[in-house]
Short mmCIF file of C-alpha atoms in Angstrom, two decimals:
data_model
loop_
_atom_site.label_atom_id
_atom_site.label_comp_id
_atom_site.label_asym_id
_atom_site.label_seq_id
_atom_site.Cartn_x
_atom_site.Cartn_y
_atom_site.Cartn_z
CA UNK U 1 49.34 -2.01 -41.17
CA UNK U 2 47.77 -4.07 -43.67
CA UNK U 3 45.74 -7.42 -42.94
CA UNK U 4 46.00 -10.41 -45.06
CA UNK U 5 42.84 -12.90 -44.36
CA UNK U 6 41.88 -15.80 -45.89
CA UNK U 7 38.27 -16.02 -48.10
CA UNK U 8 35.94 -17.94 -46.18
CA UNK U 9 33.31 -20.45 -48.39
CA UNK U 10 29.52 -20.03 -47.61
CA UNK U 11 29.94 -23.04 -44.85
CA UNK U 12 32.84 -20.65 -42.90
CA UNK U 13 35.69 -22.58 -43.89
CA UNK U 14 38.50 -21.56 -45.33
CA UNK U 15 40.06 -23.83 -48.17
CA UNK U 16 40.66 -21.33 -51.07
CA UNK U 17 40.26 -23.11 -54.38
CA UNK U 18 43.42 -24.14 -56.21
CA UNK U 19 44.02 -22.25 -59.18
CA UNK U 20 46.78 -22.96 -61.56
CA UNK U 21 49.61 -21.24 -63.38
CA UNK U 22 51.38 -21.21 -66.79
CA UNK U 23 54.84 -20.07 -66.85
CA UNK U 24 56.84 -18.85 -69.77
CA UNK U 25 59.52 -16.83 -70.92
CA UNK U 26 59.69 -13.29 -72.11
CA UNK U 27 56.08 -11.21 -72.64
CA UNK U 28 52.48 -12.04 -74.54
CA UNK U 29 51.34 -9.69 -77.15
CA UNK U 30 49.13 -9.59 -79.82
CA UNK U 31 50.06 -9.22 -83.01
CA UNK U 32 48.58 -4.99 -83.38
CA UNK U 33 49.33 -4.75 -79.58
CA UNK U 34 45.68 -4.39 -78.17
CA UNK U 35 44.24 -5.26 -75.57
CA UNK U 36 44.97 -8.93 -74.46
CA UNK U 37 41.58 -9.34 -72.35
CA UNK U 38 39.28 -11.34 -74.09
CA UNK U 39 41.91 -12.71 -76.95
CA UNK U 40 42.31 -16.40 -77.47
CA UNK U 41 45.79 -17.40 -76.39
CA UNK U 42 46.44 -20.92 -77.88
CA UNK U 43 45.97 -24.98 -77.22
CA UNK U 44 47.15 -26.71 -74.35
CA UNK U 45 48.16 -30.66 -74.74
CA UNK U 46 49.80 -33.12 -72.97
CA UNK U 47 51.41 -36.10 -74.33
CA UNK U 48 49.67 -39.62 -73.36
CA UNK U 49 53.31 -40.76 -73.01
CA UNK U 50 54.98 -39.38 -69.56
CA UNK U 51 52.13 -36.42 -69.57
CA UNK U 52 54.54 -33.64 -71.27
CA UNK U 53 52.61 -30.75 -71.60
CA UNK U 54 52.42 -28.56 -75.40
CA UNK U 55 51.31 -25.35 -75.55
CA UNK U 56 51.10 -24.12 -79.46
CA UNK U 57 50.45 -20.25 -79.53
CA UNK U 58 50.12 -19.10 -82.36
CA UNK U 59 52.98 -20.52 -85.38
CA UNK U 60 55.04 -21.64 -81.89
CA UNK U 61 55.11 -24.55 -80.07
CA UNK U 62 56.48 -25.00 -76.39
CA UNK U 63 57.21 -28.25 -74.72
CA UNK U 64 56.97 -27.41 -70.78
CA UNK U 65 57.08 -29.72 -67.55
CA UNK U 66 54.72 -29.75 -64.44
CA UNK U 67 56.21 -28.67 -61.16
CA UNK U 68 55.41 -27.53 -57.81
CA UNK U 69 56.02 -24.47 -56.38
CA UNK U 70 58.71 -24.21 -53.53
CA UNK U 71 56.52 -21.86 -51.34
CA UNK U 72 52.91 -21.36 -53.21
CA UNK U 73 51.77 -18.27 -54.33
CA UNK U 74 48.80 -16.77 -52.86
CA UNK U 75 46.42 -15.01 -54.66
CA UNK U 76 45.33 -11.26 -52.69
CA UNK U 77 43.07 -8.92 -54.00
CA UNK U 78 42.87 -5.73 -51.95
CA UNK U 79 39.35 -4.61 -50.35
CA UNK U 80 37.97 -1.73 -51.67
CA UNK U 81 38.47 1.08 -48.96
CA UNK U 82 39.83 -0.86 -46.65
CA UNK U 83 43.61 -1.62 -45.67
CA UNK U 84 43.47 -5.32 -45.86
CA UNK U 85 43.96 -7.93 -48.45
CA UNK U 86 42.04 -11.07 -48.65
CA UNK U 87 43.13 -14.43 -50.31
CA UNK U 88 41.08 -16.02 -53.06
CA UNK U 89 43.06 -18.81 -54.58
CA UNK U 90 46.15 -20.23 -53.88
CA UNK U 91 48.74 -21.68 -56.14
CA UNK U 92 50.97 -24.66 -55.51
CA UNK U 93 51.23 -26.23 -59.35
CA UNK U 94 52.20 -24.42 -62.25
CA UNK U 95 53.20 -26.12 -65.79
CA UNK U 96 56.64 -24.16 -66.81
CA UNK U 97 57.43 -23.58 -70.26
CA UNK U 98 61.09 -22.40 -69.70
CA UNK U 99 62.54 -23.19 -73.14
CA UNK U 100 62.24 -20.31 -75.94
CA UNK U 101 59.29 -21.29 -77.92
CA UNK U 102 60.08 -23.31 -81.56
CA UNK U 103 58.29 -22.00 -84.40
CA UNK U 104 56.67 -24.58 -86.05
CA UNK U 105 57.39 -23.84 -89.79
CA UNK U 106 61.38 -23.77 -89.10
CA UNK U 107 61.24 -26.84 -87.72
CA UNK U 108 59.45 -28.31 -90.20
CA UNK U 109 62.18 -27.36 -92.40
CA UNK U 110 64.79 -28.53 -89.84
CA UNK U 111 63.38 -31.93 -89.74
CA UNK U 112 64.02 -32.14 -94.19
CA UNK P 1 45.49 -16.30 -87.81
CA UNK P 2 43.91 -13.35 -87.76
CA UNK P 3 41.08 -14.71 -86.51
CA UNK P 4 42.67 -14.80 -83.46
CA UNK P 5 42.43 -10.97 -83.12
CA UNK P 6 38.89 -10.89 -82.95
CA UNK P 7 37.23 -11.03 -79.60
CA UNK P 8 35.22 -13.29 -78.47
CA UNK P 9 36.43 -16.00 -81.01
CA UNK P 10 35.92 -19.30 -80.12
CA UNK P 11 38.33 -22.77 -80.98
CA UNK P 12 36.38 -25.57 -82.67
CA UNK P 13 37.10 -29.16 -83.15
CA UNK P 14 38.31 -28.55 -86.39
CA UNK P 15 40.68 -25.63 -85.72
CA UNK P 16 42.74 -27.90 -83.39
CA UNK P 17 42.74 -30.87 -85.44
CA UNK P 18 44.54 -28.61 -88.12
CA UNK P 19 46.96 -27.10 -85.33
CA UNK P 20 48.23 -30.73 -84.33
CA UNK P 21 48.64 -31.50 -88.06
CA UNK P 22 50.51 -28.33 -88.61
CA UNK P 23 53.05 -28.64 -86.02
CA UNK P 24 53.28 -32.15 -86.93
CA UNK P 25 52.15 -33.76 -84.10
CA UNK P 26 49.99 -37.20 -83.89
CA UNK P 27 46.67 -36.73 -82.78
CA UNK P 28 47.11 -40.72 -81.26
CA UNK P 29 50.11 -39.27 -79.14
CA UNK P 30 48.52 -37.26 -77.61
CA UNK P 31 45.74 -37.35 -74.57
CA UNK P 32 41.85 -36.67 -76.09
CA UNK P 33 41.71 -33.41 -73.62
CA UNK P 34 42.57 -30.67 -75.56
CA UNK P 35 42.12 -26.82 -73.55
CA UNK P 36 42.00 -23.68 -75.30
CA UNK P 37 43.02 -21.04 -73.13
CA UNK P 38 41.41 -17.87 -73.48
CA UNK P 39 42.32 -14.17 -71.62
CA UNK P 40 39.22 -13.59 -69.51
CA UNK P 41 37.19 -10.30 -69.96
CA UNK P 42 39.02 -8.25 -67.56
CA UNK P 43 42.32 -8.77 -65.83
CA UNK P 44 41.64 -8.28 -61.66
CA UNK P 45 44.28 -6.59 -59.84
CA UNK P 46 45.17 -9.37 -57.65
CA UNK P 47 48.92 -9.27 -56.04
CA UNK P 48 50.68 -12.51 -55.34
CA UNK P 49 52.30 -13.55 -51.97
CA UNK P 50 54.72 -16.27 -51.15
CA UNK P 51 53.54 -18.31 -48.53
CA UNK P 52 55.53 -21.17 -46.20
CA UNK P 53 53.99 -23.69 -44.21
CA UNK P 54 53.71 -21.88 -41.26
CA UNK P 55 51.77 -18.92 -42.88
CA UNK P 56 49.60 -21.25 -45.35
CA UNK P 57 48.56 -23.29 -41.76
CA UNK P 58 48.13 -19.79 -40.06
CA UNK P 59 45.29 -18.03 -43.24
CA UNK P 60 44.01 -21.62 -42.82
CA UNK P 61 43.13 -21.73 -39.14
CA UNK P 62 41.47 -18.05 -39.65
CA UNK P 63 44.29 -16.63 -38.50
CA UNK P 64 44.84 -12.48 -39.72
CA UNK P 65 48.35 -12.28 -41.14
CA UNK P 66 49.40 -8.58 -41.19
CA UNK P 67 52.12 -6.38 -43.37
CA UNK P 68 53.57 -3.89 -40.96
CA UNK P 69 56.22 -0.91 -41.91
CA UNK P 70 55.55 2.52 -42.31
CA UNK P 71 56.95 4.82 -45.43
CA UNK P 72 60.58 4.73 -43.88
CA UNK P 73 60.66 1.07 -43.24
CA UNK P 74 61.15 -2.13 -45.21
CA UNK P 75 57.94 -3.95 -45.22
CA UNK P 76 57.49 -7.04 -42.63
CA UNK P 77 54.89 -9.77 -42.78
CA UNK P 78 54.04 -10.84 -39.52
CA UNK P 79 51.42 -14.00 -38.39
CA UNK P 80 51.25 -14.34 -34.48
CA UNK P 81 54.67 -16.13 -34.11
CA UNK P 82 56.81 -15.22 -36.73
CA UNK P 83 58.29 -12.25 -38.67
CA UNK P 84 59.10 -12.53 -42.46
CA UNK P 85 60.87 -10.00 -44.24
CA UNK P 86 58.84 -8.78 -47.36
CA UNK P 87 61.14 -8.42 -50.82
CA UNK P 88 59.35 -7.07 -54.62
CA UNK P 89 60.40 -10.61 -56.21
CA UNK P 90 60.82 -9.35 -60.31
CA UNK P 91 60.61 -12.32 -62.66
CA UNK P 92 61.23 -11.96 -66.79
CA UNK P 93 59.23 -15.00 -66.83
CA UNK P 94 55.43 -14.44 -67.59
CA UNK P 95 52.83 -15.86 -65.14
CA UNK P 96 49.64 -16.78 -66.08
CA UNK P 97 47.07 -17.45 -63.76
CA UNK P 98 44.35 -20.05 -64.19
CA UNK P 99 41.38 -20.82 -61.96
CA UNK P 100 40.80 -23.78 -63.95
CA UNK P 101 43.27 -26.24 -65.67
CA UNK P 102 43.59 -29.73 -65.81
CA UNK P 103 47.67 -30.55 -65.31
CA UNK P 104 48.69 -33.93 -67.06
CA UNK P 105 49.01 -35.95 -64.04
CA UNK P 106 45.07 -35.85 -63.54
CA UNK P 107 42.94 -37.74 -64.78
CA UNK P 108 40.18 -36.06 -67.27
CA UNK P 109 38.33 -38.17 -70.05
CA UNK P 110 36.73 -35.44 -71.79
CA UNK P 111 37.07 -35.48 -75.52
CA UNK P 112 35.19 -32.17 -75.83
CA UNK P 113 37.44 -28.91 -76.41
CA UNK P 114 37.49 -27.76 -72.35
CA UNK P 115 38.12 -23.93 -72.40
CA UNK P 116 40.21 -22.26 -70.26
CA UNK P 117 40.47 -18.72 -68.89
CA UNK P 118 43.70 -17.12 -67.57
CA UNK P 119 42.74 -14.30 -65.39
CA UNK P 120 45.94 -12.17 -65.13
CA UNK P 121 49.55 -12.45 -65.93
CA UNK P 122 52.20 -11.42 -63.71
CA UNK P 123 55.90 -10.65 -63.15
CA UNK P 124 56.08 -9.94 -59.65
CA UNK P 125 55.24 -11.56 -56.82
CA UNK P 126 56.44 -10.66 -52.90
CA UNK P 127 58.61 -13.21 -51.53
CA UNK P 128 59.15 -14.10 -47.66
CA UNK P 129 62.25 -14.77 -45.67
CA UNK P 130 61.99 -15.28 -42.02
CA UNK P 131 63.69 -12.34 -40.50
CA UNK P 132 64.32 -11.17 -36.76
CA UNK P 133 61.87 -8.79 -35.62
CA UNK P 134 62.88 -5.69 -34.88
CA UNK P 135 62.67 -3.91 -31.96
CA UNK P 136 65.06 -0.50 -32.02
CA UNK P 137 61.85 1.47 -32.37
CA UNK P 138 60.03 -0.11 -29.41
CA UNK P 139 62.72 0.58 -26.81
CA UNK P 140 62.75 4.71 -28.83
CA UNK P 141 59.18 5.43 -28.36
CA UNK P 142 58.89 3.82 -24.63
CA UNK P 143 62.14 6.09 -23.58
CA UNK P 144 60.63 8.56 -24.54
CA UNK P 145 57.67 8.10 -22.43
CA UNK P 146 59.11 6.49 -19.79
CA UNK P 147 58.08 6.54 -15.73
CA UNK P 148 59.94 9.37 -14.13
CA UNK P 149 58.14 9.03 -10.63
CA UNK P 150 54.79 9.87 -9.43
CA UNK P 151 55.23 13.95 -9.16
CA UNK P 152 56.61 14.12 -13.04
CA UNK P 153 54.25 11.88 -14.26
CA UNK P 154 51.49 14.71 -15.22
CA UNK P 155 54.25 16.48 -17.19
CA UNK P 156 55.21 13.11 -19.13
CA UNK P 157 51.32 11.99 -19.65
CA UNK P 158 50.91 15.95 -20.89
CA UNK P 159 53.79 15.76 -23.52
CA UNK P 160 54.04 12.21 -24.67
CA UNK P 161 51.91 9.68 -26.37
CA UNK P 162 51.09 6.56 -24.42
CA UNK P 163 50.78 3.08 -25.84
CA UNK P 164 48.41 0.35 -25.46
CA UNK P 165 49.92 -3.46 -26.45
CA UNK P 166 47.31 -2.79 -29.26
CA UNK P 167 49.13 0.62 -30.57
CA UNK P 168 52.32 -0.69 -30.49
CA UNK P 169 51.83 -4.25 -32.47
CA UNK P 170 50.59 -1.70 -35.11
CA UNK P 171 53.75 -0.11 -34.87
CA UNK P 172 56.49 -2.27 -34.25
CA UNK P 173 57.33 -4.79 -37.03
CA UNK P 174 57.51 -8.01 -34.83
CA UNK P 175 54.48 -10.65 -34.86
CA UNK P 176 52.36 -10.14 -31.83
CA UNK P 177 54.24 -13.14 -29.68
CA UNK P 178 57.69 -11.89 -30.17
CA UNK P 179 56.19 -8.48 -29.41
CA UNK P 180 54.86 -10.13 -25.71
CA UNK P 181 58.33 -11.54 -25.20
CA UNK P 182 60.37 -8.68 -25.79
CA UNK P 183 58.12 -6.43 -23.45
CA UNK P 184 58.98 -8.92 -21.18
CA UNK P 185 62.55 -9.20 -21.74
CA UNK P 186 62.68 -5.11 -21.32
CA UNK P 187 61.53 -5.23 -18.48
CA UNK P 188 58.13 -3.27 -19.28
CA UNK P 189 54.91 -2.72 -17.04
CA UNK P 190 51.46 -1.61 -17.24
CA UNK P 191 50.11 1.87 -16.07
CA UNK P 192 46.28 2.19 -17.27
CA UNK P 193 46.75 -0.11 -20.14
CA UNK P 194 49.69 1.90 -21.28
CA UNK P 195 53.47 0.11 -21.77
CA UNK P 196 56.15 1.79 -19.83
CA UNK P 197 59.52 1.30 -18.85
CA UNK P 198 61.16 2.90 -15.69
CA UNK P 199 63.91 6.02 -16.40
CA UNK P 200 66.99 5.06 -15.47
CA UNK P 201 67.61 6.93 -13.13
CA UNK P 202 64.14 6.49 -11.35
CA UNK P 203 64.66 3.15 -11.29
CA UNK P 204 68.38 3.26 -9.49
CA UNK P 205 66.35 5.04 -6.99
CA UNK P 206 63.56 2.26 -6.52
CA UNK P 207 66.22 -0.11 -6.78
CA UNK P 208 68.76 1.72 -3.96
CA UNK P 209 65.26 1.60 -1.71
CA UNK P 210 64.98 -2.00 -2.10
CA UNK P 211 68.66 -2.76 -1.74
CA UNK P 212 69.32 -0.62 0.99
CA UNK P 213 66.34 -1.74 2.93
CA UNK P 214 67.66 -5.32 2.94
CA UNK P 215 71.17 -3.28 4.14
CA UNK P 216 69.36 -2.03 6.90
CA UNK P 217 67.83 -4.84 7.97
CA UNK P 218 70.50 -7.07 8.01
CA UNK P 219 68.09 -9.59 5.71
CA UNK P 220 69.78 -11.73 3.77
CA UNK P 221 69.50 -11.36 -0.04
CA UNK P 222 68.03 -14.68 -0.60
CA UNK P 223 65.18 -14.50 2.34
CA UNK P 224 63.29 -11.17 2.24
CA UNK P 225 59.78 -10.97 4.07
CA UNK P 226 57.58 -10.36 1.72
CA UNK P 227 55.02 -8.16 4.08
CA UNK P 228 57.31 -5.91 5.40
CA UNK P 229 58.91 -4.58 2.73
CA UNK P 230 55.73 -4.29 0.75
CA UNK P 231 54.65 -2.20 3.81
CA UNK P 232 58.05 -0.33 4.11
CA UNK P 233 58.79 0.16 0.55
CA UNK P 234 54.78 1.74 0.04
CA UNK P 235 55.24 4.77 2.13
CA UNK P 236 58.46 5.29 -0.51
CA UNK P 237 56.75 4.12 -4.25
CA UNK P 238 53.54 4.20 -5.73
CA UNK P 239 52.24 0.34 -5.16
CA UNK P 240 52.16 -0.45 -9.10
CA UNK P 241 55.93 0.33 -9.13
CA UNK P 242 57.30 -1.08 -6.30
CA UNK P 243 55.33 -4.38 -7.52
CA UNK P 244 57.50 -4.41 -10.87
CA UNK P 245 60.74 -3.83 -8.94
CA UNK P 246 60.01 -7.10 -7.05
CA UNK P 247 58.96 -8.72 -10.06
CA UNK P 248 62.16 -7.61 -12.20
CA UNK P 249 64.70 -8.23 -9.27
CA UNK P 250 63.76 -11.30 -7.42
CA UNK P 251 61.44 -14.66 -7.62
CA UNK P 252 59.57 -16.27 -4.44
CA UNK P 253 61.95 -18.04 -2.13
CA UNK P 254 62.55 -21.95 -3.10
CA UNK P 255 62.11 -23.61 -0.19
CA UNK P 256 58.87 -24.79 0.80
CA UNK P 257 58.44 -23.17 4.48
CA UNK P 258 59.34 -19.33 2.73
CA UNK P 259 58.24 -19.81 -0.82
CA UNK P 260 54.89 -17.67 -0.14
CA UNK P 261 56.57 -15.08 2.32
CA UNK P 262 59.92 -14.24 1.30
CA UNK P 263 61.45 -13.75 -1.87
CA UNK P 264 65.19 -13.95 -2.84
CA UNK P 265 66.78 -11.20 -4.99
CA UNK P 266 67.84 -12.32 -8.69
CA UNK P 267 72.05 -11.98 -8.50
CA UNK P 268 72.91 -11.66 -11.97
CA UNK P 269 70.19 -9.39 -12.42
CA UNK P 270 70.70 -6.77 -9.95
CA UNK P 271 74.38 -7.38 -10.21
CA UNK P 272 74.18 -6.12 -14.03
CA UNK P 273 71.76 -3.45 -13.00
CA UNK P 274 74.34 -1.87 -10.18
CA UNK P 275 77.37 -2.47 -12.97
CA UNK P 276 75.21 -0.50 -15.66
CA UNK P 277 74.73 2.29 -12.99
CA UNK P 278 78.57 2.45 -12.45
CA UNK P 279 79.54 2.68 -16.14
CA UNK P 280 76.35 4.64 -18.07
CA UNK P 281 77.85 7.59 -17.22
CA UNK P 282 81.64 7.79 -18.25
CA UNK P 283 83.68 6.94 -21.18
CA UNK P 284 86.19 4.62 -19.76
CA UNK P 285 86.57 3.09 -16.59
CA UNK P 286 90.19 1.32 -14.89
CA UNK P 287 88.85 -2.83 -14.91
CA UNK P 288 90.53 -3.45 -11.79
CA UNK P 289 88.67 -0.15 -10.37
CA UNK P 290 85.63 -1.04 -11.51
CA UNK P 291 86.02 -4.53 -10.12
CA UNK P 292 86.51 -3.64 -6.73
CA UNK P 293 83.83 -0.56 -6.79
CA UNK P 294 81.28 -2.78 -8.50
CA UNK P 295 81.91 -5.43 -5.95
CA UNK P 296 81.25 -2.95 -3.08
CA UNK P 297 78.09 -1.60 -4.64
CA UNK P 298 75.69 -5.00 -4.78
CA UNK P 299 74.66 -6.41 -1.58
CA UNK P 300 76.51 -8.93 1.06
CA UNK P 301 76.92 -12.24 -0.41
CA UNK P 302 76.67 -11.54 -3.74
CA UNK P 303 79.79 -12.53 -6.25
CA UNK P 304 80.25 -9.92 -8.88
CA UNK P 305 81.57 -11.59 -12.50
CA UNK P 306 82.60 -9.96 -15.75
CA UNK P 307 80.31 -12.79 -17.42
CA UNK P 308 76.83 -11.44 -16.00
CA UNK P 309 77.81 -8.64 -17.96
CA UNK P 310 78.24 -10.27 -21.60
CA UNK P 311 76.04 -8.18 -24.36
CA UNK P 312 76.54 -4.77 -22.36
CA UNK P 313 80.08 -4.06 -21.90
CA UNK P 314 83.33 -4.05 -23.53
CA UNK P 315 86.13 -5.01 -21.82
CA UNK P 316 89.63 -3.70 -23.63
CA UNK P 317 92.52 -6.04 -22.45
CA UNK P 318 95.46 -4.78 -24.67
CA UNK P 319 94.94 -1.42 -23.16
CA UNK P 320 97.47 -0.52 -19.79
CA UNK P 321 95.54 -0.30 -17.62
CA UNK P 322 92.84 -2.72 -18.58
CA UNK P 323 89.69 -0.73 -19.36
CA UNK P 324 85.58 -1.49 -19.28
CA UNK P 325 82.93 0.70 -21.08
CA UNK P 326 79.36 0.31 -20.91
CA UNK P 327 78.04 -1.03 -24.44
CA UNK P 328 74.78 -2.29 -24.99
CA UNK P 329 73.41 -5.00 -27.14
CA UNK P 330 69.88 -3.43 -27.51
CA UNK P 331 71.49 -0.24 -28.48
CA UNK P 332 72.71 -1.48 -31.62
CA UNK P 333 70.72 -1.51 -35.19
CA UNK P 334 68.19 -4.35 -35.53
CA UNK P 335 69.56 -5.13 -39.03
CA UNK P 336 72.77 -7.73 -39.52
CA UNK P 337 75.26 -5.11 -41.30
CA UNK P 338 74.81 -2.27 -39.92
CA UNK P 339 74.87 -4.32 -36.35
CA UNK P 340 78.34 -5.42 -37.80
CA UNK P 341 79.09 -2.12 -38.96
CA UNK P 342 78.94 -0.60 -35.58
CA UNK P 343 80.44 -3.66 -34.12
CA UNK P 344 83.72 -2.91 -36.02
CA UNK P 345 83.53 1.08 -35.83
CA UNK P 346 83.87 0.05 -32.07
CA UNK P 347 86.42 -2.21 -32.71
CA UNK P 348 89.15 -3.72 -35.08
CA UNK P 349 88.81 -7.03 -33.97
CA UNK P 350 86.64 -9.46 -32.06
CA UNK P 351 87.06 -13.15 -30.56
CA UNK P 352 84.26 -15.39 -30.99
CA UNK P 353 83.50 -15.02 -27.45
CA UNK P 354 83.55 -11.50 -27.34
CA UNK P 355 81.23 -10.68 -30.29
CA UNK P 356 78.95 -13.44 -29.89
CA UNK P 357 76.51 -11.75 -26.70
CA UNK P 358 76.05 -9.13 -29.56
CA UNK P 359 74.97 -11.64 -32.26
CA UNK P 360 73.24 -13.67 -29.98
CA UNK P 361 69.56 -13.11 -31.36
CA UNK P 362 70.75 -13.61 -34.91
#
């Protein structure tokens, strides 16, 4: 039996902060294959017109959309020693990048 | 770009002014909040679990949500009222996670660079369906340790483990109210904290006292003094049981002058009880046979029907002579196809209104 329970603020309540989530196909690697903690990713944008969101990693660029999870995603981290789970965040938006990425030289050429 | 292989390397103004210009984008079309986004120092092994309304309203309110299964078993999530089957949802997709990000739609005026960390990426998440608890392990380990009557009781206590309401919500993968309700619906009591249910066969005993003290008396089934068979009955069972017997087999009277002193014996109830008694023990048993002996076996004034026995029999009507065998709902698996499985190992084919006691719960 394992508990799930809810993080509770310094004034007891519970309202987990929101956290977000990027979605995108296939795997992120670096280039020599270390270690992606502490590596810069890329830029996130978003267009003034209708709010479309660009992510440019690297020589690609990804046009995404904003949506809402069906059911959110909680966010569990398991105590230490213990047999129960509690939940830090939870996760209703994500911005989904579902289209492969473009690279941005080839299109560049594509557009001559 | 291999600048971006160095740790701790940090985006400027500059460096994303020549990123918009290289992928040919217009600075003007664009909104004045740019984020870098960063992997954070260390990626925390955090799991991710789908939640519904219910469950999201249930962490909310404080509520303990629990995973129950043990190494043989699926995994279940239960809250208080509900049980959700647990899957290991894959996904080729990557998932980043972000504590902080501002999404399009909001509003954010800051023309500085605004970093951004991503604190893990996933590919797996565990995803919820609401699912029917399941229960063919509660009615295994209370058999097992079921009341046998008061001079076997030592021996029982001495070779079986007992179970608190505590030991067997850890157990049984069903949310604590469902858990309450099928007790219930077993037909379960309390000895010292501990769940039981009667053995059979005990309880056609307790039950043939009760019955056959209303025989004796020439009581009718529907008006039984409360008092005196309380006082009869206690020389016979140990008071907790006899108590249960009343409970299980008949409510308080309904009209107003008896409804604290006499008590009126449920019909379907012990009708189904005296039916099961007949048929437990053989294969096969002649319909018309059966009728007449089951008729003769519950007491005066009570009407016999092949409907109080839907979910525990099967009735075969192309066979000559007509045939009944004892075939219980609760004996069959908890999950859908191997309920179905066993339906149609027990028979080639069913009528709506023959299968459907056995899919009721579903």
């Amino acid at each position: 039996m394992i508990l799930v329970k809810m993080i509770e603020n310094d004034d007891g309540l519970r309202s987990p902060p929101e956290w977000a989530a990027l979605e995108m196909q296939g795997e992120l690697e670096t280039r020599r294959h270390t270690p992606l903690e502490n590596q810069y990713v890329g830029d996130l944008f978003a267009t003034v017109q209708d709010g479309v969101p660009i992510l440019i990693i690297g020589h690609h660029i990804l046009y995404g959309k904003m949506q809402t999870f069906e059911k959110p995603l909680a966010v569990m981290k398991k105590k230490p020693e213990a047999d129960e789970y509690v939940v830090e965040a939870i996760v209703t938006k994500k911005l989904l990048f579902k289209n492969r990425p473009k690279p941005i030289i080839a299109c560049n050429s594509d557009d001559l | 770009m291999s600048q971006n292989e160095i740790s701790n390397y940090v985006r400027t103004a500059e460096d994303v002014k020549k990123v918009i210009e290289h992928a040919k984008l217009s600075e003007n079309d664009l909104k004045p909040n740019v984020q870098p986004i960063y992997f954070g120092e260390k990626f925390e092994n955090y799991k991710l679990l789908q939640l519904d309304e219910h469950i999201m309203e249930d962490l909310k309110c404080g509520q303990t949500v629990v995973f129950k299964g043990d190494h043989n078993e699926t995994a279940v999530l239960c809250t208080e009222t509900k049980t959700y089957d647990v899957q290991d949802a894959e996904t080729s997709n990557s998932i980043l996670l972000l504590p902080e990000l501002t999404f399009p739609d909001e509003e954010f005026n800051n023309k500085e660079l605004t970093s951004r960390k991503v604190v893990g990426i996933f590919h797996k998440y565990f995803e919820v369906k609401p699912c029917k608890p399941r229960f063919t392990k509660l009615r295994d380990l209370l058999k097992k340790c079921s009341y046998k009557g008061s001079e076997l009781e030592k021996e029982v206590l001495a070779s079986n483990k007992m179970y608190t309401f505590e030991d067997l919500s850890a157990k049984i993968q069903a949310s604590d109210n469902e858990l309450k309700d099928a007790l219930k619906e077993m037909g379960t009591f309390q000895i010292d904290g501990y769940w039981r249910i009667l053995d059979f066969e005990y309880e056609c005993r307790a039950v043939s006292f009760l019955l056959n003290l209303i025989d004796e008396q020439s009581w009718s089934y529907n008006a039984i003094p409360m008092d005196e068979t309380l006082n009869i009955l206690g020389e016979l069972l140990p008071p907790v049981i006899l108590q249960h017997i009343i409970d299980q087999y008949s409510t308080w009277c309904e009209s107003s002058n008896l409804s604290h002193t006499h008590r009126s014996l449920i019909e379907d109830k012990v009708c189904r009880f005296m039916a099961v008694g007949l048929l437990r023990h053989c294969e096969k048993f002649n319909l018309a046979d059966f009728k007449t002996a089951w008729q003769g076996s519950v007491p005066e004034g009570m009407v016999t029907n092949l409907k109080q026995l839907d979910g525990t029999v099967l009735v075969d009507q192309s066979s000559h002579p007509q045939t009944i065998c004892y075939f219980n709902e609760q004996d069959l698996p908890d999950n859908i196809r191997q309920r179905f499985f066993m339906l149609f190992q027990a028979r080639d084919k069913w009528t709506f209104n023959e299968i459907q006691p056995f899919l009721e719960y579903y």
